[in-house]
Structure formats: structure tokens, C-alpha cells
XYZ file of C-alpha atoms in Angstrom:
761
model
C 59.480 73.601 41.467
C 62.093 76.206 42.210
C 65.330 75.192 43.808
C 65.194 77.647 46.677
C 68.728 76.927 47.767
C 70.025 78.478 44.560
C 67.855 81.232 43.226
C 69.500 81.262 39.812
C 68.782 77.599 39.163
C 65.416 78.196 37.524
C 63.187 75.152 37.383
C 63.865 71.708 38.732
C 62.272 68.333 38.414
C 61.579 67.657 42.073
C 58.007 68.026 43.245
C 56.809 68.678 46.788
C 54.442 66.380 48.569
C 50.885 67.616 48.339
C 50.395 68.336 52.000
C 49.398 71.369 53.930
C 51.454 72.606 56.797
C 50.662 74.533 59.895
C 50.973 78.277 59.470
C 54.558 79.104 58.575
C 55.776 82.660 58.808
C 58.849 84.184 57.223
C 61.520 83.429 59.774
C 62.187 79.886 60.846
C 65.038 80.983 60.166
C 67.557 81.133 57.325
C 65.987 78.480 55.109
C 62.751 80.397 54.891
C 64.623 83.625 54.302
C 66.149 81.980 51.260
C 62.724 80.757 50.195
C 61.398 84.284 50.441
C 64.369 85.498 48.441
C 63.651 83.128 45.602
C 60.008 83.694 44.825
C 61.073 83.047 41.257
C 59.109 83.373 38.099
C 60.285 79.848 37.478
C 58.274 78.417 40.307
C 56.462 75.656 38.525
C 55.096 72.471 39.973
C 52.513 71.226 42.380
C 51.208 72.973 45.436
C 49.792 71.784 48.679
C 46.196 70.685 48.544
C 43.690 72.387 50.747
C 42.411 70.098 53.444
C 40.843 72.573 55.793
C 37.256 72.580 56.887
C 35.046 75.449 57.808
C 36.213 77.319 60.822
C 35.086 80.157 62.969
C 31.664 81.492 63.598
C 29.345 82.007 60.646
C 26.918 84.140 62.534
C 26.174 87.586 61.221
C 26.482 90.495 63.542
C 23.214 90.963 65.281
C 21.074 94.019 64.702
C 21.802 96.980 62.515
C 25.363 97.913 61.664
C 26.909 100.022 64.422
C 29.058 103.071 63.788
C 31.884 104.884 65.524
C 33.351 103.329 68.653
C 30.654 100.659 68.679
C 31.728 99.505 65.219
C 35.380 99.503 66.257
C 34.590 97.484 69.356
C 32.497 94.983 67.415
C 35.216 94.571 64.776
C 37.785 93.959 67.509
C 35.602 91.321 69.134
C 35.138 89.532 65.831
C 38.871 89.699 65.189
C 39.602 88.131 68.572
C 37.082 85.370 67.957
C 38.217 84.533 64.438
C 41.952 85.066 64.855
C 44.258 84.812 61.872
C 42.145 84.166 58.759
C 44.300 81.525 56.994
C 44.403 78.041 58.427
C 47.883 77.250 57.159
C 50.378 77.828 54.378
C 50.985 76.066 51.129
C 53.967 73.738 51.311
C 55.751 75.100 48.242
C 54.763 78.695 47.590
C 53.999 79.634 51.211
C 50.745 81.267 50.178
C 47.898 81.407 52.697
C 45.244 78.688 52.811
C 41.756 79.906 53.630
C 38.947 77.874 55.181
C 35.974 77.015 52.971
C 33.365 79.136 54.649
C 31.273 82.248 54.558
C 31.816 84.167 57.743
C 29.329 86.983 57.475
C 30.690 88.621 60.595
C 34.375 88.704 59.643
C 34.444 88.461 55.855
C 32.998 91.859 55.092
C 33.859 94.944 53.074
C 37.422 96.131 53.773
C 37.383 99.172 56.012
C 39.067 100.966 58.877
C 37.179 101.608 62.119
C 38.910 104.601 63.747
C 38.916 104.426 67.511
C 40.158 106.351 70.528
C 40.438 103.138 72.517
C 44.125 102.501 73.257
C 43.468 98.757 73.208
C 42.209 98.921 69.621
C 44.104 101.680 67.810
C 47.346 103.619 67.755
C 47.245 106.875 69.674
C 47.910 110.111 67.824
C 51.532 111.090 67.388
C 52.278 113.864 69.908
C 54.896 115.255 67.537
C 52.992 117.625 65.246
C 55.335 120.356 63.976
C 53.614 123.351 62.391
C 56.337 123.844 59.773
C 58.108 120.514 59.135
C 61.646 120.475 57.798
C 63.794 117.463 56.805
C 66.478 118.693 59.213
C 64.219 119.385 62.190
C 63.527 116.152 64.035
C 61.535 115.007 67.050
C 63.295 115.245 70.391
C 62.577 111.684 71.536
C 63.929 108.395 70.225
C 63.422 106.324 68.181
C 62.933 108.602 65.208
C 62.815 106.061 62.424
C 59.615 104.129 61.612
C 58.934 103.149 65.245
C 58.594 106.224 67.492
C 58.436 105.892 71.263
C 54.689 106.517 71.523
C 54.051 103.441 69.389
C 56.395 101.274 71.453
C 54.471 102.361 74.539
C 51.158 101.358 72.950
C 52.354 98.157 71.311
C 52.097 95.713 74.214
C 48.416 96.440 74.754
C 47.645 96.150 71.041
C 49.441 92.808 70.867
C 47.009 91.414 73.420
C 43.966 92.486 71.392
C 45.078 91.872 67.800
C 45.788 88.259 66.751
C 48.055 89.288 63.873
C 50.266 91.485 66.021
C 50.416 88.680 68.575
C 51.591 86.066 66.066
C 54.025 88.454 64.389
C 55.531 89.415 67.732
C 56.079 85.758 68.600
C 57.624 85.114 65.197
C 60.020 88.050 65.458
C 61.151 86.795 68.860
C 61.676 83.322 67.432
C 63.646 84.624 64.464
C 65.785 86.858 66.653
C 66.631 83.887 68.869
C 67.803 81.917 65.858
C 69.857 84.818 64.480
C 71.357 85.376 67.941
C 73.036 81.982 67.883
C 74.412 82.336 64.363
C 77.923 83.626 63.671
C 78.135 87.233 62.555
C 77.531 87.677 58.848
C 80.692 86.871 56.949
C 81.948 89.134 54.179
C 81.308 87.701 50.730
C 81.872 89.706 47.556
C 79.668 88.228 44.838
C 81.415 89.716 41.833
C 79.402 92.485 40.185
C 76.510 91.829 42.568
C 78.675 93.051 45.418
C 77.912 92.382 49.067
C 74.193 93.113 48.923
C 73.224 89.818 50.548
C 75.540 90.654 53.477
C 73.992 94.092 53.888
C 70.393 92.915 53.783
C 70.988 90.004 56.132
C 72.668 92.310 58.661
C 69.775 94.750 58.347
C 67.323 91.908 58.954
C 69.190 90.829 62.084
C 69.645 94.341 63.468
C 65.928 95.047 63.199
C 65.052 91.795 64.970
C 67.626 92.244 67.763
C 66.657 95.874 68.322
C 62.969 95.016 68.405
C 63.369 92.283 70.996
C 65.537 94.502 73.194
C 62.931 97.268 73.224
C 60.258 94.738 74.132
C 62.292 93.085 76.916
C 65.024 95.508 78.059
C 67.376 92.517 78.040
C 70.794 93.976 77.223
C 72.038 90.766 75.650
C 70.256 91.941 72.481
C 72.146 95.240 72.601
C 75.410 93.365 72.899
C 74.502 91.052 70.008
C 73.524 94.019 67.830
C 76.798 95.771 68.542
C 78.703 92.607 67.697
C 77.010 92.548 64.280
C 77.599 96.245 63.630
C 81.166 96.114 64.886
C 81.885 93.225 62.531
C 80.366 95.029 59.518
C 82.497 98.078 60.330
C 85.624 95.924 60.114
C 86.312 96.095 63.853
C 85.271 92.577 64.778
C 87.361 89.493 65.361
C 87.338 88.524 61.672
C 88.130 90.687 58.624
C 85.207 92.299 56.806
C 86.079 93.527 53.346
C 88.855 95.877 52.311
C 90.253 98.653 54.437
C 89.376 102.188 53.475
C 86.186 103.752 52.185
C 85.411 100.854 49.842
C 84.445 98.537 52.703
C 80.712 98.774 51.941
C 81.348 98.550 48.207
C 80.094 101.952 46.996
C 80.773 100.937 43.396
C 77.596 98.823 43.810
C 75.823 101.463 45.817
C 72.844 99.339 46.820
C 75.232 97.591 49.221
C 76.310 100.869 50.802
C 72.725 102.087 51.123
C 71.495 98.931 52.848
C 74.447 98.903 55.268
C 73.700 102.536 56.068
C 70.044 101.700 56.732
C 71.049 98.823 59.019
C 73.394 101.049 61.035
C 70.757 103.802 61.164
C 68.148 101.461 62.643
C 70.585 100.033 65.180
C 71.801 103.495 66.174
C 68.311 104.932 66.500
C 66.254 102.082 67.951
C 68.867 101.307 70.608
C 69.920 104.909 71.135
C 69.250 104.968 74.872
C 71.093 101.681 75.399
C 74.363 102.602 73.693
C 77.287 104.066 75.545
C 78.646 107.334 74.198
C 81.659 105.446 72.873
C 79.452 102.956 71.038
C 77.386 105.761 69.524
C 80.540 107.440 68.334
C 81.836 104.252 66.749
C 78.551 103.458 64.987
C 78.125 107.040 63.837
C 81.696 107.319 62.582
C 81.404 104.081 60.595
C 78.070 105.144 59.113
C 79.478 108.471 57.973
C 82.792 107.177 56.639
C 81.519 104.062 54.827
C 77.989 105.226 54.013
C 77.061 108.894 54.047
C 80.278 110.331 52.633
C 80.324 107.930 49.664
C 76.622 108.706 49.304
C 77.226 112.409 49.117
C 79.849 111.760 46.460
C 77.424 109.509 44.586
C 74.975 112.351 44.025
C 77.590 113.745 41.671
C 78.911 110.515 40.181
C 76.344 107.744 40.776
C 74.391 106.620 37.727
C 71.308 105.964 39.854
C 71.052 109.667 40.782
C 69.926 111.021 37.430
C 66.497 110.150 36.059
C 66.584 106.529 37.256
C 63.067 105.456 38.119
C 63.533 102.121 39.803
C 64.770 100.215 42.826
C 68.323 101.619 42.667
C 67.074 105.136 43.203
C 64.620 104.147 45.938
C 66.975 101.926 47.925
C 69.898 104.333 47.640
C 67.955 107.439 48.643
C 66.222 105.541 51.423
C 69.380 104.233 53.074
C 71.058 107.626 52.937
C 67.968 109.389 54.272
C 67.655 106.991 57.195
C 71.339 107.356 58.043
C 71.150 111.143 57.910
C 68.015 111.312 60.056
C 69.544 108.961 62.622
C 72.572 111.153 63.346
C 71.038 114.626 63.037
C 72.025 116.627 66.108
C 74.773 114.217 67.120
C 77.136 114.988 64.269
C 78.354 118.516 63.667
C 79.970 117.997 60.263
C 76.821 118.973 58.376
C 76.866 115.852 56.223
C 73.388 114.773 57.346
C 71.929 118.096 56.262
C 73.743 117.873 52.916
C 72.386 114.365 52.311
C 68.788 115.345 53.088
C 69.004 118.343 50.788
C 69.673 115.905 47.954
C 67.907 112.642 48.838
C 64.384 113.947 49.339
C 64.084 116.009 46.128
C 65.838 113.289 44.137
C 63.407 110.622 45.316
C 60.488 112.939 44.574
C 61.674 113.286 40.985
C 62.650 109.676 40.383
C 61.885 106.942 42.901
C 58.169 107.650 43.233
C 57.726 107.486 39.462
C 58.937 103.905 39.257
C 55.222 103.233 39.746
C 53.623 103.487 36.305
C 50.321 105.200 35.626
C 48.521 101.866 36.065
C 50.347 100.939 39.301
C 52.813 98.493 37.728
C 56.389 98.669 38.973
C 58.581 99.776 36.044
C 61.096 96.943 36.459
C 59.569 93.557 37.310
C 57.191 91.967 39.806
C 60.087 90.935 42.039
C 61.930 94.241 41.855
C 58.721 95.820 43.148
C 59.735 94.370 46.550
C 63.099 96.129 46.622
C 61.850 99.471 45.334
C 58.713 99.746 47.420
C 60.505 98.635 50.578
C 63.049 101.412 50.066
C 60.378 104.005 49.326
C 58.223 102.960 52.281
C 61.139 102.979 54.739
C 62.276 106.379 53.503
C 58.776 107.881 53.638
C 57.962 106.361 57.008
C 61.271 107.513 58.495
C 60.703 111.074 57.324
C 57.174 111.080 58.713
C 58.147 109.794 62.130
C 61.353 111.833 62.405
C 60.158 115.154 60.973
C 56.358 115.020 60.851
C 56.041 115.125 57.042
C 56.423 112.918 53.978
C 57.408 116.017 51.935
C 55.310 114.838 48.996
C 56.591 111.280 48.701
C 53.038 109.982 49.221
C 51.430 112.387 46.770
C 53.905 113.481 44.094
C 52.947 110.493 41.941
C 49.163 110.385 41.996
C 49.306 106.739 40.848
C 51.365 105.496 43.786
C 48.223 104.224 45.488
C 47.633 101.757 42.656
C 50.819 99.790 43.222
C 49.267 97.635 45.932
C 46.671 96.521 43.388
C 49.506 95.619 41.029
C 51.106 93.391 43.645
C 47.808 91.678 44.424
C 47.013 90.833 40.805
C 50.559 89.811 39.901
C 50.346 87.245 42.725
C 48.604 84.079 41.590
C 47.886 80.809 43.376
C 51.104 79.554 41.783
C 53.186 82.459 43.105
C 54.047 85.594 41.129
C 53.728 86.234 37.448
C 57.458 86.705 37.742
C 58.454 87.941 34.311
C 62.016 89.214 33.854
C 64.690 89.142 36.545
C 63.756 88.199 40.098
C 66.744 89.820 41.793
C 69.031 88.810 44.656
C 68.046 87.342 48.015
C 65.434 89.444 49.769
C 66.279 88.952 53.474
C 65.030 92.240 54.981
C 63.011 93.051 51.868
C 59.343 92.100 52.090
C 55.958 93.082 50.682
C 55.124 94.889 53.921
C 55.136 98.241 52.177
C 51.545 97.099 51.440
C 50.742 97.665 55.116
C 52.210 101.163 54.924
C 50.548 102.189 51.632
C 47.256 100.658 52.756
C 47.223 102.702 55.938
C 48.575 105.966 54.574
C 46.667 105.944 51.265
C 43.436 104.511 52.685
C 43.390 101.114 51.015
C 42.338 98.648 53.725
C 42.311 95.835 51.159
C 46.106 96.137 50.850
C 46.513 95.740 54.604
C 44.139 92.777 54.703
C 45.892 91.067 51.791
C 49.422 91.447 53.114
C 48.759 90.588 56.729
C 47.957 87.013 55.660
C 51.230 86.531 53.770
C 54.207 84.557 55.062
C 56.578 87.552 54.959
C 54.298 89.760 57.075
C 55.896 89.250 60.518
C 58.922 91.502 60.817
C 59.536 94.638 62.881
C 58.357 97.199 60.313
C 54.979 95.477 60.189
C 54.415 95.987 63.884
C 54.366 99.763 63.334
C 52.935 100.028 59.812
C 49.926 97.810 60.516
C 46.709 99.656 61.312
C 44.886 97.432 63.819
C 41.561 99.155 63.164
C 41.302 97.367 59.825
C 38.522 94.838 59.343
C 36.911 92.786 56.618
C 38.211 90.515 53.868
C 40.400 91.801 51.044
C 38.528 89.653 48.536
C 35.034 90.945 49.349
C 33.972 92.925 46.285
C 37.322 92.458 44.502
C 37.178 91.818 40.743
C 38.695 88.573 39.502
C 40.282 90.298 36.518
C 42.295 93.439 35.916
C 44.220 94.971 33.050
C 47.279 97.181 33.487
C 47.383 99.140 30.261
C 50.273 101.572 30.486
C 52.179 101.094 27.210
C 55.368 100.186 29.092
C 53.560 97.382 30.902
C 50.405 96.122 29.138
C 49.524 93.023 31.086
C 46.445 91.412 32.586
C 45.514 88.806 35.171
C 42.413 86.601 35.206
C 41.427 84.071 37.866
C 38.556 81.993 39.186
C 38.991 82.815 42.882
C 41.054 84.911 45.301
C 40.881 82.378 48.128
C 41.070 78.922 46.543
C 44.648 77.744 46.151
C 43.437 75.385 43.422
C 42.024 78.282 41.379
C 42.588 78.950 37.720
C 44.971 81.866 37.114
C 46.157 83.261 33.813
C 48.454 86.238 33.371
C 49.854 87.540 30.094
C 51.898 90.531 28.989
C 52.856 92.687 26.051
C 54.367 96.142 26.712
C 57.566 97.706 25.491
C 60.838 95.778 25.670
C 62.896 98.708 26.873
C 62.552 101.021 29.858
C 62.732 98.354 32.577
C 66.209 99.083 34.023
C 67.578 96.173 31.946
C 65.688 93.617 34.010
C 63.190 92.442 31.403
C 63.144 89.627 28.847
C 62.244 89.643 25.155
C 58.836 88.307 26.039
C 55.928 89.855 24.126
C 52.964 87.501 24.536
C 54.485 85.634 27.472
C 51.987 83.968 29.829
C 51.688 81.813 32.931
C 48.934 79.339 33.754
C 47.944 77.927 37.154
C 45.238 75.381 37.908
C 44.556 72.747 40.567
C 47.326 74.024 42.815
C 49.939 73.698 40.075
C 51.762 76.071 37.756
C 51.628 74.504 34.311
C 53.269 77.246 32.257
C 55.878 79.289 34.046
C 58.919 81.529 34.058
C 62.618 80.714 34.244
C 63.591 83.796 36.245
C 66.974 85.493 36.297
C 70.034 84.437 34.435
C 73.425 84.598 36.106
C 73.931 88.245 37.073
C 77.685 87.775 36.740
C 77.431 86.712 33.096
C 79.426 88.942 30.721
C 77.310 91.755 29.332
C 74.198 90.745 31.270
C 73.329 94.311 32.308
C 75.294 96.308 29.759
C 72.440 97.249 27.463
C 68.921 96.489 26.259
C 69.697 97.369 22.630
C 68.869 94.846 19.928
C 72.440 93.572 19.755
C 72.984 93.534 23.527
C 74.829 90.565 24.999
C 71.967 90.184 27.469
C 69.837 88.751 24.686
C 72.329 85.949 24.053
C 71.337 84.142 27.275
C 68.523 81.612 27.018
C 66.445 82.910 29.914
C 66.419 86.400 28.401
C 65.958 85.379 24.743
C 62.557 85.054 23.144
C 63.081 81.291 22.894
C 63.164 81.182 26.707
C 59.633 82.617 26.972
C 56.133 81.222 26.550
C 55.469 82.857 23.214
C 56.014 82.638 19.437
C 59.324 82.581 17.593
C 59.705 83.402 13.912
C 62.863 82.055 12.258
C 64.074 81.310 15.798
C 64.963 85.008 16.147
C 64.661 87.343 19.103
C 61.822 89.835 19.189
C 62.559 93.434 18.238
C 63.329 95.708 21.180
C 61.621 98.705 19.559
C 58.267 96.905 19.414
C 55.188 98.994 20.204
C 52.363 96.496 20.818
C 48.734 97.425 21.352
C 46.242 95.529 23.486
C 42.545 94.953 24.093
C 40.973 93.581 27.249
C 37.476 92.856 28.425
C 35.945 91.111 31.385
C 32.507 90.093 32.563
C 33.398 91.979 35.741
C 32.887 89.060 38.099
C 33.685 89.944 41.691
C 34.164 87.682 44.654
C 31.819 88.231 47.558
C 32.407 87.572 51.232
C 32.567 83.800 50.861
C 35.893 82.074 50.387
C 34.020 79.640 48.136
C 33.108 81.333 44.863
C 30.586 79.740 42.533
C 31.687 81.176 39.204
C 28.768 81.943 36.846
C 28.831 79.921 33.640
C 29.089 83.073 31.523
C 31.907 84.603 33.575
C 34.921 85.268 31.370
C 37.749 87.614 30.496
C 40.124 87.956 27.592
C 43.287 89.776 26.590
C 44.496 90.300 23.040
C 47.659 91.955 21.774
C 48.869 93.038 18.368
C 52.509 91.938 18.461
C 53.347 92.500 14.803
C 55.871 95.234 15.558
C 57.903 92.794 17.632
C 58.951 90.647 14.678
C 60.791 90.652 11.387
C 59.264 88.480 8.658
C 55.763 88.981 10.047
C 53.040 90.951 8.281
C 50.521 90.479 11.101
C 50.461 88.722 14.458
C 47.831 88.889 17.167
C 47.826 86.747 20.291
C 44.769 86.290 22.485
C 44.028 84.361 25.649
C 40.693 83.882 27.371
C 38.890 81.835 29.967
C 35.899 79.767 28.854
C 33.312 77.446 30.371
C 32.907 79.306 33.649
C 36.698 79.782 33.976
C 37.403 76.048 33.868
C 39.285 76.091 30.565
C 41.718 78.413 28.787
C 42.021 79.151 25.083
C 45.263 80.575 23.684
C 45.106 81.702 20.079
C 47.676 83.085 17.648
C 46.507 84.661 14.386
C 49.710 85.086 12.420
C 50.946 85.690 8.886
C 54.686 85.120 8.692
C 57.199 84.663 5.896
C 59.476 82.680 8.195
C 59.195 79.441 10.174
C 56.902 79.714 13.205
C 57.527 78.042 16.552
C 55.042 78.091 19.484
C 56.787 77.495 22.850
C 55.741 76.877 26.462
C 57.946 75.982 29.451
C 56.688 73.509 32.023
C 57.861 71.254 34.837
C 55.286 68.683 33.832
C 55.943 65.267 32.425
C 54.607 65.582 28.896
C 53.142 62.737 26.837
C 52.428 63.756 23.225
C 49.791 62.179 21.016
C 49.838 63.989 17.706
C 47.941 67.251 18.149
C 47.318 66.776 21.853
C 49.506 66.384 24.927
C 48.931 65.190 28.459
C 50.834 67.083 31.145
C 51.259 65.561 34.596
C 52.654 67.044 37.789
C 52.233 64.829 40.825
C 48.690 63.488 40.750
C 47.366 66.375 38.652
C 46.755 66.332 34.919
C 46.250 68.978 32.266
C 45.232 68.193 28.708
C 46.248 70.528 25.896
C 44.932 70.210 22.360
C 45.415 72.007 19.047
C 41.960 72.841 17.724
C 41.427 72.659 13.957
C 45.101 71.797 13.413
C 46.739 72.519 10.064
C 47.707 69.445 8.075
C 50.847 67.731 9.263
C 51.159 69.738 12.466
C 51.861 68.046 15.793
C 53.069 68.871 19.266
C 56.709 68.143 20.091
C 58.879 68.566 23.183
C 62.493 69.457 23.852
C 64.927 70.745 26.483
C 65.118 74.351 27.681
C 68.472 75.116 26.069
C 69.796 77.459 23.413
C 69.429 76.382 19.805
C 72.607 74.976 18.338
C 72.659 77.736 15.717
C 72.041 80.619 18.113
C 74.625 83.420 18.037
C 77.585 82.461 20.231
C 77.799 83.500 23.845
C 80.427 86.055 24.905
C 83.923 84.623 25.417
C 84.268 82.631 28.652
C 80.496 82.818 29.237
C 78.242 79.885 29.999
C 74.480 79.728 29.909
C 72.155 79.055 32.806
C 70.957 75.468 33.042
C 67.268 74.663 33.387
C 67.083 71.114 34.732
C 63.696 69.438 34.708
C 62.108 71.954 32.375
C 60.377 70.725 29.243
C 59.586 72.986 26.316
C 56.324 72.129 24.583
C 56.492 73.210 20.934
C 54.338 73.521 17.839
C 56.213 74.114 14.575
C 54.642 75.594 11.467
C 56.124 76.553 8.105
C 55.757 80.098 6.849
C 52.176 81.000 6.103
C 48.936 82.295 7.542
C 47.411 80.532 10.519
C 44.944 80.756 13.346
C 46.608 78.470 15.877
C 44.243 77.623 18.720
C 45.487 75.720 21.783
C 42.935 74.634 24.362
C 44.021 73.916 27.950
C 41.752 71.613 29.929
C 42.791 71.137 33.565
C 41.346 67.831 34.728
C 39.358 69.179 37.649
C 38.114 66.744 40.275
C 34.517 65.751 39.607
C 34.529 67.055 36.031
C 33.809 64.495 33.299
C 34.844 64.641 29.670
C 31.377 65.799 28.652
C 31.677 68.821 30.935
C 34.445 70.333 28.801
C 33.532 72.600 25.910
C 35.115 72.956 22.505
C 34.976 76.648 21.618
C 34.196 77.873 18.093
C 36.918 79.238 15.815
C 36.697 83.031 16.026
C 39.240 85.453 14.591
C 40.903 87.448 17.367
C 39.631 90.685 15.838
C 36.101 89.390 16.442
C 36.545 88.307 20.040
C 33.980 89.562 22.527
C 32.655 88.467 25.886
C 30.051 86.287 24.131
C 31.986 85.221 21.032
C 32.864 81.798 22.443
C 29.592 80.892 24.142
């Protein structure tokens, strides 16, 4: 289980009680924000057990399927009757719990039902410029993300859409909690800057501004100004250094997020501010944000050919700040910013999405980058009437929602590499925006059920005409085959929190903004509500040399969590993998799709497999192929390594389980759940061993004055082999309820080169 109070702590020994809880959304308040921030790769351990019965009507819509307004009206009626789909949230991972039922009325093909009914759909934006320009903005306020016509329509939609209703209540509750907290205190976290401060202030400003616009209670205006005044260094307590370094432009993410926070407060509360307050907010935004931003386009490393979250977040914050003050400031700085931010994002930010939809950095950095891109794009659209190509310049942008869905397993994310800082105002709600704008209703349906859905952006990005179930017709397996990424996910269900889930990766070891690990062949395994093989997450970002380079001799690769020994893969001579590796992969699937039911009966011949040639990642290896597959109707998992090495071989897997070894088999226990792992056809003298998740005693030394990240409660399961040629087969048998020993299958020994969909029947 992750220690959510300290996101760099990796894995811990403590296990949560296996209980469900009533639906828990993101706020409630700071503790859950921290939980959201630490959706670590290292989240291993047990999950809550589903204890929900069938709910809602199971009656099919009567008669033939209607169209047009009739279809929209019927979908709205069903939505009102059913309400929020999940019945609760998991107690550890906060993932949605779905009732065991087939609701043929509600759980249908994902779609939008356009409507002209103001109670069911957003009205058209009255601002429709014939020749949009980044510096020509709508005359009414707000301009950013939430234009006035949507605020006017929102109250009626809240009464007819159960998701908007619950989100609205949650935002109010969160705002009330934030209201009573002290203003955010300045805290410089070394090289990581004051990013947590900036994102927490942004989170609060959005909530305060939202509640004011819904209530007209000026206490929220006063509380917003108190927060902004403090962050500008004009409050009752000091906030950072004097001068233009207050928002820490040397770590420009901080500056960008502060600028976005001030832009939202300035714009959303525009009509409530006095002229003096506007002047103060505007002056602070320009001096601490936009002017350093303009300078950064000449000196900032993130400006030139950086395709990742730095480019997206930085361009987004500056764009929002510039749009907010256009027409009020006569210095011309807003126009100068927009002349640089939009084309720069078009060249760089949008291409952080690979050709297969994968985010170029990691699964967690997807949150930061896509939030920045969505806020920038949405702000431009609402303020100027155009996205200026941000939605279309990368034709693969629309695939990134699919990436997020498949990288999310029942045991949280396949969180390879770094997980990043606290998220606070950063969510997965860009899914609502991409789903609406790029016509992917399944993205909207997936994200609206998640615990981070209720926040102000969602209220305006959500398309209430959506209907259906995201899982209806969705394949259980998918491969992402861009050579930078090369990973796949396989599962037994989209809606059963006890489902089997396997994800594995290859891909290049460079080109990830120095956020990756040396992790060719790394995998995670979930079953029975528990993550059995998992990730350790980030190291200490303040460690010497952590981000300096991803070259072979980089100091980054001295830290356990980044070294190959810290991954669920093979070591040869206990050495790191080679950063210039160019693996190749093969993937196949029976193509099983889930239908409308939340209870999927997996066919006995349903399977998928992923193989990778990892030879190029190793010295002292003449050939190495790793393969993983589901067998026996996706109840078991086979992991196989066909390797010829001239050095000592070590197989490694990280787990939170208590491990009892018996020669060539091991029994793993987490809570009341058990997984059996066995070496099939073991070489003579080989056995399973265990050890701590720490650096080897003969590893190269750490940099001077550096210390390594601890991994309390994590056990490394190992298999050691002398140099030679092997086909090492490890079978994982989760001990499913109601499944006897005779129900498990022992697969035949098949060389990875000969694997097929039927090779292990």
C-alpha cells in the first residue's frame, strides 16, 4: 500500500481493511488531495471488496430505438432514474465500484444525444467570430473555460444531470473546507520549487470563484482576494523573496501555475473586483508571471523542442494569464505572450502524445501535461472562438484518452517511471474535454465515474448529452506499439474491481524527459482486488544528479528505484540495462470485448499475449525474449523468459505480499488473499528466494552526500541462475474464490518464438 502522506515513500507494509465505502469524491478535503497526488506506481496491496448488489432498473427501453429529441429525452430520463453508475469507491485506490447487473436501458453503446432542450444540453455559444484571432476576445466575462452563457445554463442542468448535481455539491463542500484553512504558506522544496504552493492556490481559487458565481455571496470574493494577495507577497505573512523571483521562474512550472491561478481569479470574479483589486491582481500577474514568461521564451529550456508536461503547463499558464488581461493592460505584453505561446504549443506540447496515444513521459505525467493542454485549448476556444489547431495539429491526440483508460487497472495505474509532485488542481478531467471535443463519449463516461471528477473545470467540460456505458463494446486488451512506448494491457473485466490485470512494457529508455526507469520487460499484476507485482514510483527529486541526464553513466541510474534492479524484470551480472536499447515487440489478442453487463463471463479460450525481444538492452546476452500471457480464461498468468546469457541471471519482482518460499514455488499473501507462483520445469538446483528492496552492496557508489530512497515493507522475489541458456517459466495462480486446485491448468512449454493464441491450449 502506498503511504499517501509521503508520496516519495514508495511501498509500505500496512494494508487497508477490505471494506467498501460510500462514494468518495476528490475533495474531503486536503487528505484526499494528497491521496490523489500520490497515485503511485508503488501502490501495492489489497483493495476493498465489492459488496454491492444489483441496483437500478434492468428493463430495456420499450419499443424501437428513438432518434433526435426523443432519444435525448429518453436518455435523460434513464440517467435520472439510474443516477451515478458506481455504488461506492474502493477504500485504497478510490476507483469506482460498479453494481453486478445488466441494465439494458442505461448500459448501452457510448454516444451523445444532441438536444436543443436547455434542461438537457448546453446552448450554443453566442460568440462566433468569423475570423478568430488570439488577441481578439469575447466582450463578456468570464472568458476562460467557463463563459457566461454556460453559467446561466448550469443551474438547470444540475437539476437534470445526477453527475453535475453531485459534483456541484462536492465543490461546495471542498470550498467550505478550504475557506477555513489558513492561506497557503510559502514553502520552497529545493529544486522542486514551490509547485505544490502554486497548484494548491489554483485549486482553492477555482473552488472559491465557482461558489461565488453560483451564490453571489461576496465572502468568497474576499477569501479569493486574501489568497491572491498572500501569493503576491502583500498579505500578513511573507511569501517568498522580494523581486521578480517570488514565483520562482527558475522552476518555471511554478510561475506558470501561479499565473493560471491569478488568471482564473481575475477572470471568473471580474465583475466582483473593485478597480483597485483588478489593478493589484493584474500588476502581480504581469510582474511575477507574464514578464518572466516572455523572458523564458528566449532562455527557458522548455521552450525549444520539449514535448512534455513542462511545455504544456508553461504555455498554458502564460496563455491563460494573457487572455485574462487583454484589453485591460496597455503594455502589449499579453499580445507578445500569445504570439509565442500558441505556435510553441502547436509545435511541441501537442506532440507529447505519441502516435499510439501514449504520453511521452509517464502515466502520471500524463495528468500534468494533458491538464495544461486542455486548459490552454479550452481557454482559447472560449475567449477567442478558436483552438488555433491545438485539437488537430497532432492527429493522434484523440488516442490519449484510450491510453489513460488502459493504463488504469483495478490496482491503480501501471505507474512506470516517476509519478511527479502532488497533483492538487491537476486531474484526469481533460478526458471530459477531449471526449466532448474529439467525439469520444467513452472518455467522458469513463472519467465521470472517477474520484477526481468533481472540480470546477468538469462542470463546463462535461457534455450532459452523453449516455451509455464506457465498457460496452470495449476490448479487454490493447497494445501501444510506438517504439518509444511499446506496452500492452490485458484484463478480465472493466467493471470488476477483483479483475485480473496485467500490463508490461518495453520501449526505448531515452526520450521520456528523464522521468523513466531502466525497465525493459517491467510488469504489474493485479488480481482479486490486490496488486501483487508493482512499481516503486519516484525517487527523491532532490537527490544529486536525479534529473541531470539519461545517459548510460547518469547519476540518475545510481538510485535503486531507477536502476534495473528496482524493476520487475531480469538482471544480468546485476548490471543496469543499456539506455540505447531498441527492443521489438509482438502482441496478439483473442479480441474479447465486454458487453453491456458489468458481469463479464470470460470465454475459456479468451487470451492475449505480449512478447518483446530485449537482447539489445543487455551486455553479456546473446538473446533474450520475455513474454507474458493470460491462460485458462484469464484466470492465470504465465511469464516466460527465453534467455542465453554469459553472465549471472537474476529474475526480480517487487511485492507488498508476505512471501513463503517452498523450493520452486512461493505463496504470496496480502490480507486474506493468496497468490501461488511456481517455476515450471525448473532447471536443476534452482529455487525462489526473497530479499529487501535495497541496492546491492557492490553497486556503484551514490553521489557524495546522497542517500537512497527507502522501500519499507517491500519484498523482492528472486530467481537466480548461472550463465547459460534457459526458458524460465513462472506461473501465477491467484487463488480465486470458488476455484479448486483441479481448476488450474499447467500450460505446455512453448518457445516464445512459437507463441500464438492457441499455443497454450
